[in-house]
CSV table of C-alpha atoms in Angstrom, one decimal:
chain,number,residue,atom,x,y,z
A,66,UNK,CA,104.6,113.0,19.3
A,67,UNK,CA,103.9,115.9,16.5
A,68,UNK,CA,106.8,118.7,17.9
A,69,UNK,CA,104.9,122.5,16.6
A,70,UNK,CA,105.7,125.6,17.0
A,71,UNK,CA,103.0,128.0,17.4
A,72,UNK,CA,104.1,131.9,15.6
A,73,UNK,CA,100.8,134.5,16.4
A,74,UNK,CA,101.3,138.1,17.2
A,75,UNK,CA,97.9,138.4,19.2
A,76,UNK,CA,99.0,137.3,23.3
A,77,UNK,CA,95.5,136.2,23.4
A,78,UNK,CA,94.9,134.1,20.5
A,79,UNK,CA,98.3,132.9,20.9
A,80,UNK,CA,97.6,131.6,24.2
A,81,UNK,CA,94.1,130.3,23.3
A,82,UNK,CA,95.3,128.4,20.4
A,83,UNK,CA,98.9,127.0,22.6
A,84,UNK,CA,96.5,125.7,25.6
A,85,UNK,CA,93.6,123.9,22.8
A,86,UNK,CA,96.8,121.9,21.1
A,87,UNK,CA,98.4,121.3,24.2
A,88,UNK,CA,94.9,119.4,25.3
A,89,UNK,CA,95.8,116.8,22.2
A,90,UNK,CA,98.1,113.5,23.5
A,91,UNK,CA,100.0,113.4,20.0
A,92,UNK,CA,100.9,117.1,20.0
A,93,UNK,CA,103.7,118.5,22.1
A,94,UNK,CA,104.2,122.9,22.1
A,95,UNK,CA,107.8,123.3,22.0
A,96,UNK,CA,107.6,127.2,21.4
A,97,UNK,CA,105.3,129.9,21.6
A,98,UNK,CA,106.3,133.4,19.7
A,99,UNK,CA,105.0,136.7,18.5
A,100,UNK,CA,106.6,137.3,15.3
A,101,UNK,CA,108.7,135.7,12.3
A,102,UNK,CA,112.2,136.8,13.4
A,103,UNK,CA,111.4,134.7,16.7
A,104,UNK,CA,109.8,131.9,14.8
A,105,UNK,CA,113.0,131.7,12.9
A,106,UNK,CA,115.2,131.7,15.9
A,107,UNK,CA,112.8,129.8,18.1
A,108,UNK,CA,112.7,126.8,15.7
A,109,UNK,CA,116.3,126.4,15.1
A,110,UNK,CA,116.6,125.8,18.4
A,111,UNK,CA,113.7,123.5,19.1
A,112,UNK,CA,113.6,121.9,15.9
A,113,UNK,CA,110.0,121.2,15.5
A,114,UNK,CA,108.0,119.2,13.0
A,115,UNK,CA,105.6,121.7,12.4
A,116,UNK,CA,105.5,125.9,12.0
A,117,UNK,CA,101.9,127.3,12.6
A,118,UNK,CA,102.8,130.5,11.3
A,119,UNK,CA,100.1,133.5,11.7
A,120,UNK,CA,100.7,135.3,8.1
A,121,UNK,CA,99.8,138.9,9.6
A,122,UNK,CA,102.6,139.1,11.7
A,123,UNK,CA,104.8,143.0,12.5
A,124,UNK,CA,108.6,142.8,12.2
A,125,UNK,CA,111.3,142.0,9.2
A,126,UNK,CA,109.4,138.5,8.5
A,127,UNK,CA,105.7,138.2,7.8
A,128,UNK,CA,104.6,134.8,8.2
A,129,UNK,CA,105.2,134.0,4.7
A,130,UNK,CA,108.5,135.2,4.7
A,131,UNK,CA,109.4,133.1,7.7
A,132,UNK,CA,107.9,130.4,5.9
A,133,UNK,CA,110.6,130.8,3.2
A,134,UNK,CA,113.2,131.2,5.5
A,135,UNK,CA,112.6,127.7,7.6
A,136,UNK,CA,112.1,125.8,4.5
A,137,UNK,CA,115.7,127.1,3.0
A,138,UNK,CA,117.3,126.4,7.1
A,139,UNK,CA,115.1,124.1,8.1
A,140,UNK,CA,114.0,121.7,5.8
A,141,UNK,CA,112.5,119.1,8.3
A,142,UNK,CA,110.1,121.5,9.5
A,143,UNK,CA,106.5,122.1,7.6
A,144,UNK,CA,104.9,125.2,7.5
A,145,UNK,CA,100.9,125.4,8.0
A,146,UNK,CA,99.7,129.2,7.6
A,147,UNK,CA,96.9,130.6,9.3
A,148,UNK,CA,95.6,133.4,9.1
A,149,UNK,CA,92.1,135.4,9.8
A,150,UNK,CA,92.1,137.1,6.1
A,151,UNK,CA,91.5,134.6,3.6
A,152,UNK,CA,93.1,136.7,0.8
A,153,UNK,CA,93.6,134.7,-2.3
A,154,UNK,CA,97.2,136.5,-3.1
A,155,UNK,CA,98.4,135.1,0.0
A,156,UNK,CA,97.5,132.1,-0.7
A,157,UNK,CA,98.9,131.9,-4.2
A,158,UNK,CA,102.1,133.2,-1.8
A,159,UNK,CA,102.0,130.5,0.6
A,160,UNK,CA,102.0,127.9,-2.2
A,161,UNK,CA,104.5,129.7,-4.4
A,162,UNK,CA,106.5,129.3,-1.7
A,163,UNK,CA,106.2,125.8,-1.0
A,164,UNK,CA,104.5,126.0,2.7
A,165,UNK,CA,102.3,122.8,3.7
A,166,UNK,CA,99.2,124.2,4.6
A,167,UNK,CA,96.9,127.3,4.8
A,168,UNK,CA,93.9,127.3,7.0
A,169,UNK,CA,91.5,129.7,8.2
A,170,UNK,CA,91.5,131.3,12.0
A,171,UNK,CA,87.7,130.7,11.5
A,172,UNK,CA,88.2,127.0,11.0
A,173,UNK,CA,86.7,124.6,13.9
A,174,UNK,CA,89.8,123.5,16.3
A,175,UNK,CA,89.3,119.7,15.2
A,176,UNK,CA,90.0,121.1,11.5
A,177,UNK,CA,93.3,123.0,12.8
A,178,UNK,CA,94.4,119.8,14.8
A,179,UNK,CA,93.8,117.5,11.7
A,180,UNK,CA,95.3,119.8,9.3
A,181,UNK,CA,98.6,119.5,11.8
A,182,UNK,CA,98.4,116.0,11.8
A,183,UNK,CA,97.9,115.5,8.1
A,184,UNK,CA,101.2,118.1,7.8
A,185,UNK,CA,103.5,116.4,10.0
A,186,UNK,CA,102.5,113.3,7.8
A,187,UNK,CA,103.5,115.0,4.7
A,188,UNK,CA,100.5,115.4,3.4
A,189,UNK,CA,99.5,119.2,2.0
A,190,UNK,CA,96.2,121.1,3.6
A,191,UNK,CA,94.5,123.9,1.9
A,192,UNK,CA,91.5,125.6,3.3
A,193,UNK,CA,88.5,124.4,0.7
A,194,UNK,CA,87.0,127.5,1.1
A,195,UNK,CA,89.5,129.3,-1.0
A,196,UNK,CA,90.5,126.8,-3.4
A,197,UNK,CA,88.4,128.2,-6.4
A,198,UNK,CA,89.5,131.8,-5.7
A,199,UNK,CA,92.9,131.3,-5.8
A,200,UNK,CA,92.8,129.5,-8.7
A,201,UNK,CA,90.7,132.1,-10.4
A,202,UNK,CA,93.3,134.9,-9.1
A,203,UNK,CA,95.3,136.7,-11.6
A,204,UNK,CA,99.0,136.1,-11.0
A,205,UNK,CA,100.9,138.9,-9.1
A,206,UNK,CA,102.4,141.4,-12.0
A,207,UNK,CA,105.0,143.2,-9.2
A,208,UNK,CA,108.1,141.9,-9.2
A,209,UNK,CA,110.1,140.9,-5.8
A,210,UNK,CA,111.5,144.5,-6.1
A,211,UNK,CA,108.3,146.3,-7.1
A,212,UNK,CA,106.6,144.6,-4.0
A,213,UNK,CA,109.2,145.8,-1.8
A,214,UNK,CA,109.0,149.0,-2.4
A,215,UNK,CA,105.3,149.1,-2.3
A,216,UNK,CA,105.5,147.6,0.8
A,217,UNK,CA,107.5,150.2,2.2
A,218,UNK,CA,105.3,152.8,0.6
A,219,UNK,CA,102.2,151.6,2.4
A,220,UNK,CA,104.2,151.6,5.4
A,221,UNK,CA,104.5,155.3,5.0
A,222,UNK,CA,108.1,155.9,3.7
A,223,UNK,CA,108.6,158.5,1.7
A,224,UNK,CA,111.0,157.8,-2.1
A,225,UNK,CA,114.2,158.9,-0.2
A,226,UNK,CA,113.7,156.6,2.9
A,227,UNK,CA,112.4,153.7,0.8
A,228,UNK,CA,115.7,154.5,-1.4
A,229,UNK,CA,118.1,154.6,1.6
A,230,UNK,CA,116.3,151.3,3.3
A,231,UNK,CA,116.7,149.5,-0.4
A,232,UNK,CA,120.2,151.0,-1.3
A,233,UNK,CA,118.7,152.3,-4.1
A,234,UNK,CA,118.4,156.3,-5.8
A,235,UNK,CA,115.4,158.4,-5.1
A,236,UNK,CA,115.2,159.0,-8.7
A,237,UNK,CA,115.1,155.2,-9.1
A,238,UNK,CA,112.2,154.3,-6.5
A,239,UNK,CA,109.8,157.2,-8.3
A,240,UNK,CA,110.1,154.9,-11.0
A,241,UNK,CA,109.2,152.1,-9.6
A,242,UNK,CA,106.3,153.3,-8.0
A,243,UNK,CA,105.2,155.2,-11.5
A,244,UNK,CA,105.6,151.9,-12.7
A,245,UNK,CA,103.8,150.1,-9.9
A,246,UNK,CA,101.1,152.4,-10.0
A,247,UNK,CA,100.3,151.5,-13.8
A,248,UNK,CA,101.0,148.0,-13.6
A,249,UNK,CA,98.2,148.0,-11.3
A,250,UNK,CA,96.0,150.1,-13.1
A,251,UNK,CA,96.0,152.5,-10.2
A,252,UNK,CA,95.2,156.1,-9.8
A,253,UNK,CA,97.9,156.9,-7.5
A,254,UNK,CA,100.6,155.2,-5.0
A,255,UNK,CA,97.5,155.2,-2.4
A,256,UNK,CA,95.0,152.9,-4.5
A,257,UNK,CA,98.2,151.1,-5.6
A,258,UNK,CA,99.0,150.3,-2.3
A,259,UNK,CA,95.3,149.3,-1.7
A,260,UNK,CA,94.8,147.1,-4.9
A,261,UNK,CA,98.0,145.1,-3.9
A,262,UNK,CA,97.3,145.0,0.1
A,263,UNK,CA,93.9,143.5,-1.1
A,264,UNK,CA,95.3,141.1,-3.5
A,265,UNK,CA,97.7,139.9,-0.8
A,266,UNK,CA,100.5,140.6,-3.2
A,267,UNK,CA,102.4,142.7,-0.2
């Protein structure tokens, strides 16, 4: 019996997606969440073998990011992504990061059930549809820091809250985001913001 964990922020695909894998006699829901921070917690509780981790997801954690987290305190546990966007810089996330899969929302079921399967058997599943874009992809030029503060930018922070959230001067995140915005060949913070949120570099 494959133990998964099902992480989707949508109540209705969530539920959709939890009663199609519950119909399979190898596969056994042990937890159904809304966000990262409750995949986190949810699987160190029920241990599963696999995280099917929306990547879209509101909160501290992103999908990707609580992808990270369970393979650091979790090990055991696999992480298949899945998400409706099949942006190539999240991809090039989900492998930097070591995760087990990445499949499309727009995949057939009996492709999400195999790609389950072939994860809890240790095997790695990437959506073929993406494979020659990714690879294609330029490699993210923001740093872990740069990204962050981008991030908060396009969440509509201003320099003094993004400085207070990141312990950091105001003076200090005008930099960065002066840098950002010609590391990215941008006009301004707003097409910054969009080149990267297309990329799927934040």
């Amino acid at each position: 019996m494959i133990r998964v964990l099902l992480a989707e922020d949508q109540h209705v695909i969530r539920s959709a997606l939890a009663a199609l894998l519950g119909l399979e006699e190898d596969l056994e829901i042990v937890a159904t969440v809304e966000s990262g921070e409750a995949a986190l917690a949810a699987a160190l509780v029920h241990r599963p073998d696999v995280a099917v981790l929306d990547i879209d997801m509101p909160g501290r954690l992103d999908g990707l990011a609580a992808a990270a987290e369970l393979r650091t305190r979790l090990p055991a546990c696999r992480a298949l992504m899945l998400t409706a966007y099949g942006k190539p810089g999240h991809l090039r996330r989900a492998l930097g990061s070591g995760v087990a899969g990445f499949i499309l929302k727009t995949a057939p079921p009996d492709e999400l059930v195999a790609a389950i399967r072939k994860v809890a058997a240790g095997e790695r599943v990437l959506d073929p549809s993406l494979a020659v874009t990714a690879w294609d992809l330029a490699d993210n030029p923001l740093t872990p820091r740069e990204a962050d503060v981008l991030r908060l930018a396009a969440a509509g922070a201003d320099a003094t809250d993004i400085a207070a959230r990141l312990h950091l001067a105001a003076g200090t995140v005008r930099n960065y985001l002066t840098v950002i915005v010609t590391k990215l060949n941008a006009r301004n913070r707003t097409d910054a913001v969009r080149i990267a949120t297309e990329a799927g570099w934040i």
